[in-house]
Amino acid sequence: MARLAFILFVVGSLGSQISGQSTGLDTCGLTQPDGINTFTLRTASPLGNIPLIHIQYDVNRKLPITSTVMYDNLNLVQNVERVDNFRNVECGQLTNKQQNCANTMRLSLPQKSKVNSEYNSWDRGHLTPVNPMRFSAEAVNATYYCPNIAPQEPWTNRCPWYAVEERTLSRTKSFPSYVMTGTCASDNVVDGNTYYNLTVPDCFWKMACYLDPTTKETNVVAFISENHLIQSTGKAASRVERTASTTTPRAQLDVLNLMGARSSYVETAWLEAERILTEGRGTTGLPSAATCVSTKDISVATVTDWTAFMKLHRPPFDC
């Protein structure tokens, strides 16, 4: 609590100084032969200019593979409101390699028929969400880059997936963690591409790696969210099923199985998170990246703990 109080004091003291600090790309390297471009987004913060989000981006599918951050008490500070600013990253290597998330990701006509025109577009789903970055306007702004965005089933994004995001952040009150969010390696062939032919991932997933506050052992908890449209026929039952599936705590191995040949990118993201994202944070109590990589199973105790914690979430009124 002392560290949180210090951060709140600094936020109040710096005021407009924060907005004057630089933000943007740390580096934008060459796209690798496998079509993956890796870069880090930096931001102004109460602690200075820090690395914020590590991204692995697939230029062929025009989708993020992983978006990884570190959560600690800084992410509990909510000093600014969210302001939408969907846009492309300015990077020569990614020219014409980003989906245009500045425009709504319209549903195709067959997709609109499935949902009985309840929605007109896929949600522009953040991998790393906005709320944990409300400690500065620049940090909020960084989450709106298109390589951190993918088409997401609207109701799922706003209801059960929001619960996963909120609960994952809330646990930071107890312990810091590395949090990785990704899209599945497979495309959504059930619904197909968007109206403008953007690829829709088959699912979203999120993992948190942290030290158990009692045993000091590394835990990794995963959540997986199907990304197929919930059809208007049988909608109520489908939403109940989608909520149960999305909010069920799972093992890292479940995510790795979904990623298939691309599972190695998960290991890379853990290692890069430790190497890059700890700069300037002074955070203690984090697990080593090596143990995040090796902790592929989940204990019964961890499942029980997270299941109970997920039930404490209070959903929005329209869920």
C-alpha angles and dihedrals in degrees: 000000000000091000091049091050090051091052092050089051092050092048091053093045100047097046109152093011090078093058090056095061121098123260136178139071120005089197138335108206133187118296107252123237089258090061096253122134116192125198143148127234115217128200146186113257141164086267095052130261107340139172107259114174130020111205134192108195130192108217093190097055091030089228135118115250096194137000112191132188141164119240123206135136091300088069091057091063109098103186100145137041125242117262117188113240108157109181146139125269111251101237128131092218090058099045107135088358098097128082111241100251090167087083124057114269095240121209116244116245093259089049092052089051090055093056094037089240091296086135130027098198146017113262116257091242119206116220092198101034129226102239098070089054100055093110089095138013090236092055091051089048092053092061091063097067110120094238086066092052134079135169108272134185103262104225093041091052094050098042125023095015090049087054090055091050094047095046093047090054093043091057088063086079086072103036140353118251147178110245122198125186124188148165123242119261091238127075126236100259092165093070100016129212127328124269089270091047097255115158115253115209117232092233147349125231137189132195133187122199117197145142115264104244092223106036097026088222121138115259127189118193122187136195125194125198123195111227102206119122115262104234122226091238108082090001098152095054092043091053092052090050093046091050093050093048096044096048096046112113111236141178127266086242089068090059093045090053090053091050093052112173089009095058090105089072089066091058090047092051093053091050093046091048091060093043098046114018099056092066112121096358103098089207120166130193098048122140120242116262089236091062091046087057095046098044098088099148130061126222125234088242092056092048090050092048095050094042090057092044093051090055090062090067115111108213123216114270093255095056 
